[in-house]
XYZ file of C-alpha atoms in Angstrom:
670
model
C 5.000 72.725 -48.010
C 6.088 69.131 -48.538
C 5.551 67.737 -52.015
C 4.251 64.158 -52.122
C 6.249 61.615 -54.085
C 3.061 59.603 -54.620
C 0.711 61.601 -56.925
C -1.571 58.595 -57.407
C -4.085 57.694 -54.672
C -2.590 55.304 -52.136
C -4.276 52.479 -50.261
C -3.587 52.673 -46.542
C -4.313 50.017 -43.943
C -7.581 50.519 -42.125
C -7.320 51.509 -38.462
C -8.446 48.924 -35.941
C -11.988 49.095 -34.695
C -11.589 50.549 -31.206
C -13.059 53.391 -29.174
C -11.941 56.843 -30.317
C -8.732 58.011 -28.684
C -8.183 61.504 -27.439
C -5.331 63.397 -29.059
C -3.184 62.893 -25.965
C -3.955 59.165 -25.737
C -3.207 58.743 -29.422
C 0.187 60.404 -29.084
C 1.033 58.425 -25.938
C 0.186 55.178 -27.730
C 2.408 56.211 -30.624
C 5.240 57.142 -28.262
C 5.012 53.868 -26.337
C 4.961 51.763 -29.513
C 7.815 53.669 -31.143
C 10.010 53.242 -28.046
C 9.288 49.510 -27.907
C 10.145 49.083 -31.586
C 13.319 51.151 -31.237
C 14.533 48.775 -28.504
C 13.854 45.566 -30.471
C 16.855 43.278 -30.896
C 17.333 40.991 -33.890
C 17.354 37.217 -33.284
C 21.069 36.463 -33.425
C 22.683 37.958 -36.481
C 19.785 37.358 -38.850
C 17.995 40.436 -40.243
C 20.316 42.679 -38.222
C 20.407 45.243 -41.007
C 16.601 45.375 -41.270
C 16.130 45.594 -37.517
C 18.748 48.357 -37.198
C 17.250 50.375 -40.044
C 13.744 50.175 -38.605
C 14.954 50.966 -35.077
C 16.873 54.011 -36.298
C 13.921 55.447 -38.203
C 11.376 54.789 -35.468
C 13.712 56.306 -32.866
C 13.658 59.548 -34.860
C 9.880 59.309 -35.169
C 9.496 58.967 -31.395
C 11.074 62.402 -30.967
C 8.075 63.908 -32.810
C 5.644 62.405 -30.322
C 7.804 63.431 -27.370
C 7.913 67.013 -28.610
C 4.131 67.195 -29.083
C 3.518 65.836 -25.580
C 6.129 67.941 -23.780
C 4.671 70.287 -21.105
C 1.300 70.746 -22.789
C -1.922 69.005 -23.765
C -1.740 68.750 -27.545
C -4.470 69.919 -29.855
C -4.102 68.317 -33.256
C -5.733 69.276 -36.559
C -8.068 66.637 -37.966
C -5.748 65.906 -40.918
C -2.887 65.181 -38.505
C -5.108 62.964 -36.332
C -6.040 60.870 -39.341
C -2.391 60.577 -40.386
C -1.259 59.656 -36.857
C -3.931 56.954 -36.651
C -2.587 55.432 -39.849
C 0.962 55.642 -38.471
C -0.304 53.826 -35.364
C -1.511 50.974 -37.590
C 1.889 50.787 -39.327
C 3.705 50.738 -35.988
C 1.476 47.937 -34.721
C 2.194 45.918 -37.831
C 5.900 46.581 -37.396
C 5.823 45.460 -33.777
C 3.923 42.298 -34.705
C 6.423 41.540 -37.472
C 9.388 42.097 -35.161
C 7.817 39.902 -32.498
C 7.119 37.170 -35.024
C 10.726 37.254 -36.216
C 12.026 36.983 -32.654
C 9.845 33.905 -32.043
C 10.994 32.022 -35.130
C 13.883 29.589 -35.280
C 16.972 31.211 -36.722
C 17.202 28.675 -39.510
C 13.646 29.351 -40.665
C 14.309 33.061 -40.307
C 17.273 32.697 -42.628
C 15.276 30.646 -45.139
C 12.569 33.322 -45.163
C 14.871 36.311 -44.832
C 14.131 37.617 -48.331
C 10.355 37.692 -47.849
C 10.727 39.173 -44.363
C 13.031 41.873 -45.694
C 10.373 42.665 -48.270
C 7.809 42.987 -45.473
C 10.061 45.464 -43.665
C 10.579 47.327 -46.913
C 6.850 47.583 -47.625
C 6.152 48.916 -44.143
C 8.938 51.461 -44.545
C 7.322 52.640 -47.778
C 3.964 52.938 -46.002
C 5.637 55.046 -43.323
C 7.307 57.164 -45.995
C 3.942 57.832 -47.615
C 2.381 58.887 -44.319
C 5.288 61.196 -43.490
C 4.881 62.864 -46.891
C 1.253 63.721 -46.163
C 1.824 64.616 -42.505
C 0.928 68.334 -42.133
C 4.014 69.311 -40.135
C 3.405 73.040 -40.706
C 0.115 72.763 -38.823
C 1.698 71.005 -35.848
C 3.261 72.771 -32.881
C 6.763 71.396 -33.420
C 10.118 72.936 -32.631
C 12.410 73.797 -35.490
C 14.841 70.999 -34.577
C 12.040 68.423 -34.656
C 10.828 69.691 -38.034
C 14.349 69.116 -39.324
C 14.264 65.588 -37.876
C 10.993 64.896 -39.720
C 12.577 66.087 -42.957
C 15.579 63.850 -42.266
C 13.304 60.884 -41.590
C 11.398 61.552 -44.813
C 14.638 61.520 -46.783
C 15.788 58.319 -45.113
C 12.506 56.555 -45.898
C 12.626 57.754 -49.496
C 16.175 56.439 -49.883
C 15.256 52.964 -48.613
C 16.834 50.621 -51.105
C 15.934 47.100 -52.012
C 15.868 45.058 -48.815
C 18.261 42.364 -50.029
C 21.174 41.582 -47.699
C 24.086 39.958 -49.517
C 25.554 38.622 -46.247
C 22.382 36.788 -45.268
C 21.864 35.512 -48.790
C 25.397 34.134 -48.965
C 24.927 32.450 -45.577
C 21.628 30.907 -46.709
C 23.231 29.594 -49.897
C 26.192 28.191 -47.955
C 23.911 26.283 -45.572
C 21.863 24.907 -48.454
C 25.103 23.861 -50.158
C 26.168 22.060 -46.977
C 22.843 20.203 -46.935
C 23.470 19.052 -50.505
C 26.941 17.845 -49.468
C 25.451 15.878 -46.575
C 23.038 14.270 -49.046
C 26.142 13.045 -50.874
C 27.523 11.636 -47.590
C 30.228 14.301 -47.288
C 30.976 14.939 -43.606
C 30.944 18.716 -42.914
C 34.266 20.345 -42.112
C 34.496 21.364 -38.444
C 36.066 24.772 -39.151
C 33.370 25.553 -41.674
C 30.657 24.586 -39.174
C 32.208 26.862 -36.552
C 32.184 29.795 -38.942
C 28.567 29.270 -40.060
C 27.161 28.743 -36.581
C 29.059 31.721 -35.211
C 27.408 33.892 -37.865
C 24.031 32.465 -36.838
C 24.674 33.222 -33.170
C 24.406 29.523 -32.251
C 27.568 29.415 -30.196
C 26.916 26.881 -27.439
C 25.044 23.669 -26.665
C 22.117 25.497 -25.069
C 21.440 27.756 -28.053
C 21.640 24.764 -30.421
C 19.238 22.761 -28.263
C 16.801 25.684 -28.196
C 17.095 25.971 -31.968
C 16.334 22.258 -32.415
C 13.286 22.473 -30.150
C 12.046 25.573 -31.969
C 12.498 23.952 -35.383
C 10.746 20.755 -34.278
C 7.876 22.756 -32.822
C 7.494 24.717 -36.058
C 7.541 21.487 -38.064
C 4.898 19.973 -35.776
C 2.715 23.073 -35.999
C 3.186 23.193 -39.783
C 3.833 26.907 -39.783
C 5.746 26.731 -43.073
C 4.734 23.558 -44.891
C 6.579 24.567 -48.063
C 9.822 24.547 -46.050
C 9.230 21.300 -44.122
C 11.828 19.323 -46.072
C 14.551 21.944 -45.575
C 13.664 22.372 -41.891
C 13.900 18.627 -41.261
C 17.348 18.607 -42.841
C 18.343 21.609 -40.723
C 17.251 19.842 -37.519
C 19.686 17.068 -38.395
C 22.432 19.548 -39.229
C 22.026 21.516 -35.985
C 21.934 18.330 -33.884
C 25.081 17.015 -35.551
C 26.856 20.352 -35.174
C 25.843 20.640 -31.520
C 27.423 17.269 -30.760
C 30.575 17.929 -32.778
C 31.272 21.505 -31.681
C 29.861 21.686 -28.163
C 29.535 18.100 -26.969
C 26.467 16.316 -25.627
C 23.973 18.249 -23.529
C 23.999 18.059 -19.759
C 20.909 16.025 -18.829
C 18.487 17.104 -16.188
C 18.494 15.304 -12.855
C 16.161 12.352 -12.402
C 13.997 14.305 -9.986
C 13.568 17.083 -12.536
C 12.466 14.707 -15.291
C 9.503 13.054 -13.723
C 8.338 12.859 -10.105
C 8.153 9.387 -8.596
C 4.847 10.322 -6.964
C 2.033 12.574 -8.174
C 2.713 16.252 -7.361
C 0.878 17.868 -4.479
C -0.694 20.396 -6.846
C -1.139 18.660 -10.203
C -1.686 20.748 -13.310
C -5.391 21.112 -14.098
C -6.035 20.505 -17.793
C -8.600 22.934 -19.250
C -11.816 21.179 -20.248
C -11.507 22.429 -23.826
C -8.146 20.628 -24.119
C -9.559 17.236 -23.028
C -10.823 14.642 -25.475
C -14.557 13.998 -24.838
C -13.908 10.257 -25.253
C -10.771 9.603 -23.195
C -10.943 12.771 -21.050
C -7.156 13.007 -21.492
C -5.181 15.897 -22.929
C -5.568 15.908 -26.705
C -2.255 15.406 -28.497
C -3.644 15.624 -32.015
C -7.105 17.273 -32.024
C -9.223 16.600 -35.106
C -12.691 17.714 -36.166
C -15.323 15.173 -37.295
C -18.269 15.738 -39.622
C -20.514 16.901 -36.745
C -18.106 19.749 -35.940
C -16.974 18.245 -32.621
C -13.275 17.925 -31.776
C -11.656 14.728 -30.462
C -8.171 13.321 -30.090
C -7.243 11.514 -33.307
C -6.384 8.229 -31.601
C -9.649 8.063 -29.622
C -12.006 8.979 -32.453
C -10.178 6.693 -34.893
C -10.684 3.769 -32.546
C -14.368 4.759 -32.152
C -14.950 4.847 -35.919
C -13.008 1.652 -36.685
C -15.088 -0.123 -34.034
C -18.093 0.291 -36.308
C -19.695 3.451 -34.934
C -21.131 5.952 -37.385
C -22.330 8.588 -34.920
C -20.686 11.457 -33.065
C -19.882 10.228 -29.519
C -20.757 13.580 -27.944
C -23.929 14.571 -29.796
C -25.185 11.225 -31.139
C -25.530 12.846 -34.561
C -24.978 10.577 -37.574
C -21.651 11.326 -39.247
C -22.016 12.168 -42.927
C -18.449 10.951 -43.527
C -15.484 9.641 -41.549
C -12.949 12.245 -42.658
C -10.879 13.799 -39.863
C -9.680 17.392 -40.221
C -6.760 18.520 -38.072
C -7.708 21.323 -35.661
C -4.441 23.212 -35.952
C -5.598 26.284 -34.056
C -6.495 24.201 -31.002
C -3.326 22.160 -31.383
C -1.244 25.333 -31.269
C -3.113 26.492 -28.157
C -2.531 23.142 -26.452
C 1.170 23.098 -27.316
C 1.535 26.678 -26.048
C -0.261 25.772 -22.814
C 1.954 22.707 -22.395
C 5.078 24.842 -22.747
C 3.800 27.344 -20.176
C 2.819 24.599 -17.704
C 5.921 22.449 -18.376
C 3.729 19.567 -19.536
C 5.394 17.132 -21.985
C 4.011 17.462 -25.509
C 6.012 15.279 -27.876
C 5.288 16.048 -31.518
C 7.329 13.134 -32.732
C 4.903 10.566 -31.244
C 1.680 12.125 -32.429
C -0.525 10.411 -34.969
C -0.721 13.662 -36.867
C 2.978 13.516 -37.626
C 2.697 10.495 -39.918
C 3.018 12.783 -42.925
C 6.069 14.501 -41.424
C 7.680 11.155 -40.654
C 7.082 10.069 -44.245
C 8.823 13.217 -45.456
C 11.695 12.522 -43.082
C 12.055 8.972 -44.408
C 12.535 10.335 -47.912
C 14.739 13.272 -46.880
C 18.259 12.165 -47.808
C 19.993 15.066 -46.063
C 18.088 14.564 -42.794
C 18.817 10.832 -42.849
C 22.512 11.264 -43.565
C 22.810 13.923 -40.842
C 21.146 11.521 -38.397
C 23.512 8.725 -39.445
C 26.517 10.985 -38.937
C 25.230 12.072 -35.525
C 24.592 8.494 -34.386
C 28.048 7.345 -35.523
C 29.729 10.296 -33.830
C 27.909 9.721 -30.522
C 28.559 5.976 -30.476
C 32.272 6.552 -31.143
C 32.263 9.169 -28.379
C 30.562 6.773 -25.956
C 33.037 4.001 -26.703
C 35.932 6.327 -25.874
C 34.334 7.907 -22.782
C 35.936 7.170 -19.432
C 34.067 9.256 -16.839
C 30.507 8.658 -15.635
C 29.541 12.298 -16.127
C 30.711 12.368 -19.752
C 29.033 9.015 -20.449
C 25.769 10.315 -19.001
C 25.786 13.286 -21.355
C 26.393 11.087 -24.409
C 23.792 8.497 -23.374
C 21.261 11.287 -22.794
C 21.985 12.616 -26.283
C 21.463 9.116 -27.719
C 18.220 8.849 -25.769
C 16.997 12.079 -27.400
C 18.143 10.976 -30.836
C 16.445 7.559 -30.704
C 13.185 9.040 -29.444
C 12.222 10.560 -32.746
C 12.030 8.041 -35.600
C 12.842 4.514 -36.724
C 15.716 5.668 -38.931
C 17.549 7.166 -35.957
C 17.019 3.921 -34.011
C 18.415 1.923 -36.908
C 21.461 4.181 -37.339
C 22.355 4.047 -33.636
C 22.009 0.261 -33.493
C 23.999 -0.222 -36.700
C 26.763 1.899 -35.182
C 26.945 -0.584 -32.269
C 25.283 1.314 -29.425
C 23.385 -1.589 -27.784
C 26.400 -3.469 -26.316
C 27.741 -0.123 -25.069
C 24.483 0.749 -23.276
C 24.023 -2.529 -21.398
C 26.810 -2.001 -18.809
C 25.231 1.304 -17.797
C 21.995 -0.460 -16.808
C 23.810 -1.708 -13.719
C 25.320 1.674 -12.888
C 24.590 3.118 -9.470
C 24.239 6.639 -10.864
C 20.426 7.057 -11.171
C 20.466 9.527 -14.057
C 22.855 7.422 -16.160
C 20.866 4.237 -15.502
C 17.594 5.934 -16.430
C 19.010 7.448 -19.621
C 20.496 4.089 -20.629
C 17.342 2.037 -20.075
C 15.199 4.697 -21.796
C 17.525 4.751 -24.802
C 17.250 0.950 -24.909
C 13.453 1.249 -24.762
C 13.510 3.647 -27.716
C 15.754 1.285 -29.657
C 13.544 -1.734 -28.921
C 10.638 -0.197 -30.822
C 12.355 -1.162 -34.082
C 11.879 -4.870 -34.861
C 15.433 -5.428 -36.055
C 16.735 -3.996 -32.785
C 14.684 -6.467 -30.718
C 16.916 -9.244 -32.022
C 20.043 -7.250 -31.223
C 18.897 -6.728 -27.615
C 17.769 -10.328 -27.053
C 21.007 -11.739 -28.491
C 23.324 -9.263 -26.792
C 25.492 -10.841 -24.120
C 23.685 -10.310 -20.797
C 20.978 -8.121 -22.356
C 17.981 -9.847 -20.788
C 19.646 -10.321 -17.399
C 20.536 -6.641 -17.121
C 16.970 -5.613 -17.919
C 15.628 -7.946 -15.223
C 18.180 -6.515 -12.795
C 16.898 -2.988 -13.451
C 13.341 -4.239 -13.040
C 14.121 -5.607 -9.582
C 16.893 -3.341 -8.280
C 16.627 -0.177 -10.379
C 17.746 3.032 -8.689
C 14.452 4.787 -9.513
C 10.867 3.841 -10.253
C 11.209 5.515 -13.628
C 14.042 3.131 -14.532
C 11.977 0.130 -13.403
C 8.980 1.356 -15.379
C 11.013 1.829 -18.557
C 12.601 -1.596 -18.099
C 9.081 -3.068 -17.937
C 8.124 -1.156 -21.071
C 11.229 -2.471 -22.833
C 10.321 -6.051 -21.911
C 6.802 -5.459 -23.202
C 8.258 -4.181 -26.475
C 10.426 -7.293 -26.777
C 7.416 -9.528 -25.998
C 5.716 -8.434 -29.201
C 7.925 -10.965 -30.984
C 6.375 -14.429 -30.581
C 9.660 -16.331 -30.302
C 11.026 -13.951 -27.670
C 7.790 -14.063 -25.653
C 8.312 -17.711 -24.681
C 11.937 -17.112 -23.761
C 10.991 -14.173 -21.555
C 8.248 -16.190 -19.868
C 10.708 -18.927 -18.908
C 12.511 -16.450 -16.675
C 10.670 -16.760 -13.325
C 12.378 -13.732 -11.827
C 11.257 -11.575 -14.737
C 7.593 -12.537 -14.353
C 7.668 -12.131 -10.564
C 9.240 -8.682 -10.793
C 6.739 -7.521 -13.411
C 3.809 -8.656 -11.280
C 5.358 -7.038 -8.211
C 5.795 -3.731 -10.047
C 2.181 -3.939 -11.238
C 1.197 -4.432 -7.606
C 3.306 -1.855 -5.721
C 4.397 0.659 -8.373
C 4.085 4.229 -7.007
C 2.193 5.614 -9.992
C -0.588 4.362 -12.253
C 1.705 4.687 -15.267
C 4.358 2.440 -13.666
C 1.787 -0.189 -12.699
C 0.140 0.085 -16.102
C 3.414 -0.484 -17.991
C 4.193 -3.519 -15.833
C 0.701 -4.942 -16.357
C 1.025 -4.359 -20.111
C 4.239 -6.370 -20.092
C 2.456 -9.188 -18.220
C -0.307 -9.025 -20.827
C 2.253 -9.442 -23.603
C 3.593 -12.566 -21.911
C 0.097 -14.080 -21.602
C -0.047 -14.241 -25.383
C 1.935 -17.479 -25.075
C 0.091 -20.453 -23.519
C 3.313 -21.864 -22.075
C 3.674 -18.720 -19.925
C 0.249 -18.892 -18.260
C 1.242 -21.247 -15.429
C 4.191 -19.031 -14.503
C 2.037 -15.902 -14.676
C -0.646 -17.440 -12.458
C 1.921 -18.673 -9.938
C 3.307 -15.145 -9.638
C -0.061 -13.861 -8.371
C -1.031 -11.983 -11.529
C -4.732 -12.861 -11.137
C -5.075 -11.129 -7.781
C -3.035 -8.132 -8.941
C -5.169 -7.751 -12.088
C -8.397 -8.065 -10.084
C -7.227 -5.316 -7.744
C -6.281 -3.145 -10.731
C -9.879 -3.304 -11.989
C -10.685 -0.595 -9.451
C -8.297 1.850 -11.155
C -9.943 3.312 -14.307
C -6.510 3.954 -15.831
C -5.568 0.267 -15.561
C -8.921 -1.460 -16.076
C -8.392 -2.092 -19.791
C -5.028 -3.821 -19.289
C -6.265 -5.681 -16.198
C -9.336 -7.119 -17.932
C -7.210 -8.049 -20.950
C -4.818 -9.979 -18.661
C -7.706 -11.832 -16.999
C -9.313 -12.699 -20.345
C -5.984 -13.969 -21.708
C -5.393 -16.109 -18.613
C -8.901 -17.575 -18.888
C -8.461 -18.250 -22.610
C -5.139 -20.079 -22.369
C -5.644 -22.471 -19.493
C -6.028 -20.366 -16.362
C -9.832 -20.130 -16.158
C -10.051 -22.250 -12.999
C -7.529 -20.001 -11.215
C -9.552 -16.940 -12.159
C -12.832 -18.528 -11.066
C -11.304 -19.524 -7.722
C -10.199 -15.956 -6.927
C -12.534 -14.298 -4.455
C -14.837 -11.719 -6.007
C -13.525 -12.234 -9.534
C -16.930 -12.549 -11.194
C -18.569 -9.661 -9.338
C -15.633 -7.387 -10.181
C -15.790 -8.332 -13.868
C -19.547 -7.678 -13.936
C -18.916 -4.260 -12.384
C -16.486 -3.439 -15.199
C -19.059 -4.703 -17.699
C -21.504 -2.155 -16.290
C -19.278 0.864 -15.742
C -15.981 0.328 -17.606
C -14.646 1.913 -20.771
C -15.550 0.411 -24.126
C -12.376 -1.685 -24.352
C -12.623 -2.747 -20.710
C -16.200 -3.881 -21.349
C -15.021 -5.965 -24.314
C -12.366 -7.682 -22.227
C -14.679 -8.206 -19.237
C -17.366 -9.772 -21.441
C -14.756 -12.062 -23.023
C -13.467 -13.137 -19.603
C -16.997 -13.892 -18.324
C -17.827 -15.963 -21.417
C -14.622 -17.975 -21.021
C -15.289 -18.575 -17.327
C -18.823 -19.727 -18.125
C -17.684 -22.173 -20.805
C -14.618 -23.579 -19.082
C -15.518 -23.803 -15.405
C -19.104 -25.085 -15.574
C -22.425 -24.052 -14.101
C -21.033 -22.704 -10.828
C -19.568 -19.691 -12.624
C -22.801 -19.090 -14.559
C -24.812 -19.335 -11.352
C -22.598 -16.726 -9.710
C -22.901 -14.481 -12.752
C -26.702 -14.747 -12.659
C -26.762 -13.900 -8.951
C -24.727 -10.714 -9.500
C -27.028 -7.639 -9.321
C -27.432 -5.751 -12.594
C -26.083 -8.450 -14.911
C -29.129 -8.408 -17.208
C -28.978 -4.630 -17.558
C -25.221 -4.730 -18.205
C -25.569 -7.338 -20.966
C -28.364 -5.355 -22.647
C -26.389 -2.097 -22.488
C -23.265 -3.604 -24.027
C -25.321 -5.331 -26.743
C -26.921 -2.026 -27.702
C -24.017 0.436 -27.450
C -20.757 -1.519 -27.221
C -18.164 -2.152 -29.895
C -18.844 -4.968 -32.398
C -16.629 -7.395 -30.467
C -18.194 -6.397 -27.145
C -21.691 -6.872 -28.612
C -20.767 -10.354 -29.821
C -19.329 -11.345 -26.453
C -22.307 -9.899 -24.571
C -24.685 -11.799 -26.862
C -22.781 -15.034 -26.169
C -22.938 -14.362 -22.440
C -26.680 -13.716 -22.719
C -27.246 -17.026 -24.529
C -25.226 -18.901 -21.898
C -27.286 -17.318 -19.133
C -30.590 -18.113 -20.878
C -29.606 -21.753 -21.397
C -28.598 -22.032 -17.755
C -31.956 -20.593 -16.665
C -33.792 -22.998 -18.981
C -31.848 -25.923 -17.573
C -32.598 -24.806 -14.021
C -36.300 -24.559 -14.792
C -36.287 -27.998 -16.428
C -34.597 -29.513 -13.405
C -37.142 -27.992 -11.020
C -40.045 -29.372 -13.102
C -38.715 -32.929 -13.490
C -37.415 -33.301 -9.946
C -39.485 -36.052 -8.094
C -41.638 -34.948 -5.181
C -40.488 -36.119 -1.765
C -43.205 -37.206 0.684
C -42.468 -36.791 4.314
C -44.334 -39.196 6.585
C -44.916 -38.464 10.218
C-alpha cells in the first residue's frame, strides 16, 4: 500500500459543474486530454524544459487510462472515481496553461518564465498528491502499468524547483541589452543573432509575428506591470528584424485594400457597433448608465453638453468612462478572424500607452536606431523591389507614434521618399505616399514636406495620375494634413490643379472613404477666404450638394457648404439648384454634426443673399418641425443656429404680413 507524503489534509481543486460521467466516459476524457498534453510543443525555445517534463509525465499517465479501457468496460471503485475526477481537473488546468503559453509572445513568455514555471511546478505537485492517494491496488491494472504508476509517482516527488538557468540568463541578457540601448549603445550584430536564435526568432516572418503579438498584448493590457519592458522589446525586435533579416516583403496593392467594396462585405455583429455612430467600436467604454459606446462618439456627445445616455435617455450620474476590456478583446479577436483592420496604435484608449512610450528611453532609442538604419538602407538601395521593402518598413514604423515620425524625418527620409511618388510600380508608390501621410501628421514634418524640392508638385501628380485609387486617396489625406497649417493652406489653394483634382476625386472616387478624404481636404482649404473663389470655380458646391445624399459624407459636405457661404460664396450656393431643400433635408434627418453644419449654412444664406433664400426656406415642407427638433435635441451650437434660423423666419413672416396689410387696394373699373 502506497504511503502518502502529505499527512496533512490537502486542498484540491473542485471539479467543474457538469453532468455526471460514466466510468468509461471519464477515462476516455482523461485519455484524450493526456494525449493532447503529451503532444504539446513549447513556443520556440522558451519553457522547453517545463513542457518536456510535463509531456513526459502525462505520457506515462496516459498508459494507465489506456490499460483500464483496453478490451473491457471498466468498473471503478468510488475512491478511484473521485481521484480520477480530480486528475481530470488538473489536466484541464495544465492544458489551459499550455495553450496560454503558446498564445503569448515569446518575449512576454520569457519575462514571465519564472512565474509560469512555478505554475507548472504547482500543478505537478497536485498531480503527485493525487497519484499518492490513487488506490492502484483496487484497479484492474497490469503489473507493468503498476510499475509505471510507481515510476510516475517517484518522478513527481523528485520534481525540483522549476527555475531554468538558461532561460534566466537569456532574460537577464535581453534586459541588459535594453539598458545598453537606453545609453545609446548600438547592439552588436553577432550578439543579436545569438539571442534571437535562442528565442527561435530566426527570420523576418517570425519577428513580424512577434511584433504584432507584443503590440496586441500591449493594446489589450494583458500584463500592465510589464508594459514598459514590452514597449522596449517591440523596438528591439523591430530593429533586429531590419538588421538581421532585412525589411519585410509588402503585400500587393490588391491584397491591402480593394478599390471597390467587396461583393460579400463582412457583417459587423450588432453588439460590436457603437449605438451612436453604428460603426465598429475601436475603444468600447461603459458610461454611468451601464451602456457601452465607442470612446470617440460618447466623448463628443458629452462634450456637446448632453448629460443623458443616448440609448436609454437616463440621466448620467457622472461622465466617467470605464474601458470595456472584455468587449474590446472580443472585437479584436473577431477582427483578426475576419481580417478586419484593428489598429491599436490609433485608438483613443492608447493615450496612456503612448505616454508611457514617450517616456520609455529604451523604446525611443530603439526606434531612432531603426529609423536611421532604414533611411541609410533606402539611400543605398538600387532596385525597385528592395526599395519597396524598405519604404514599406518605414510606412509601418511611422504609423505608430510621433516619436517615430520625428526620428525618420530627422534621419532625412522625406527627400528620399518623394521620387518614389512618381514611380510606376503601384505598391511602391502607395507605400511611399502612405509613409509621407504618416510623417505629415507631425507639425514639424509639415514644414519639411512643404519646403522639400518638388514636394507639393509630386503630391498633386499622385492625386491626378496615381496608379491606384488608394494612392490618390492617401495623397488627398496628406494634403488635408498639410492644410491644417494656416500659412500652407493659402499656398495650397493657389494651385488650381490641386483644387480641381481634389474636387474631381470627391466627385468620382470609387469608394466613400476616397471621396470623403478628398472632400475633407477641400474643407481644409475653405478655411482660407482667398481660396473660396478657386474652390467654387472647381465645382465644389455641386459636388458637396450631391454628397449630402451619402450619410458617410454628409458631415464633411455640409461643413464645406457652410464654409463657402461664410467666406464669400453664399451667392454661388444659393444659385445652385436644390441647395436649400437639400440642406433642410439634412437638418431634418442628418447626424448631429451634419445638422449643425446645415443650420449654419441656412443661416448664412438667409443673412447674405436676402429674402429670396428665406422665402425658399419657408416654402420647404417640414422646416418648422426641423427647427423645433434641432432646438430641443441638437448640440449647443446646433441649437443656437436653429434658434437664429427660427428668428430670421419669424421676422420674414412678420414683414410679409405687414406688407400685405399696408399694400394699397387696386380698384378695377369696367
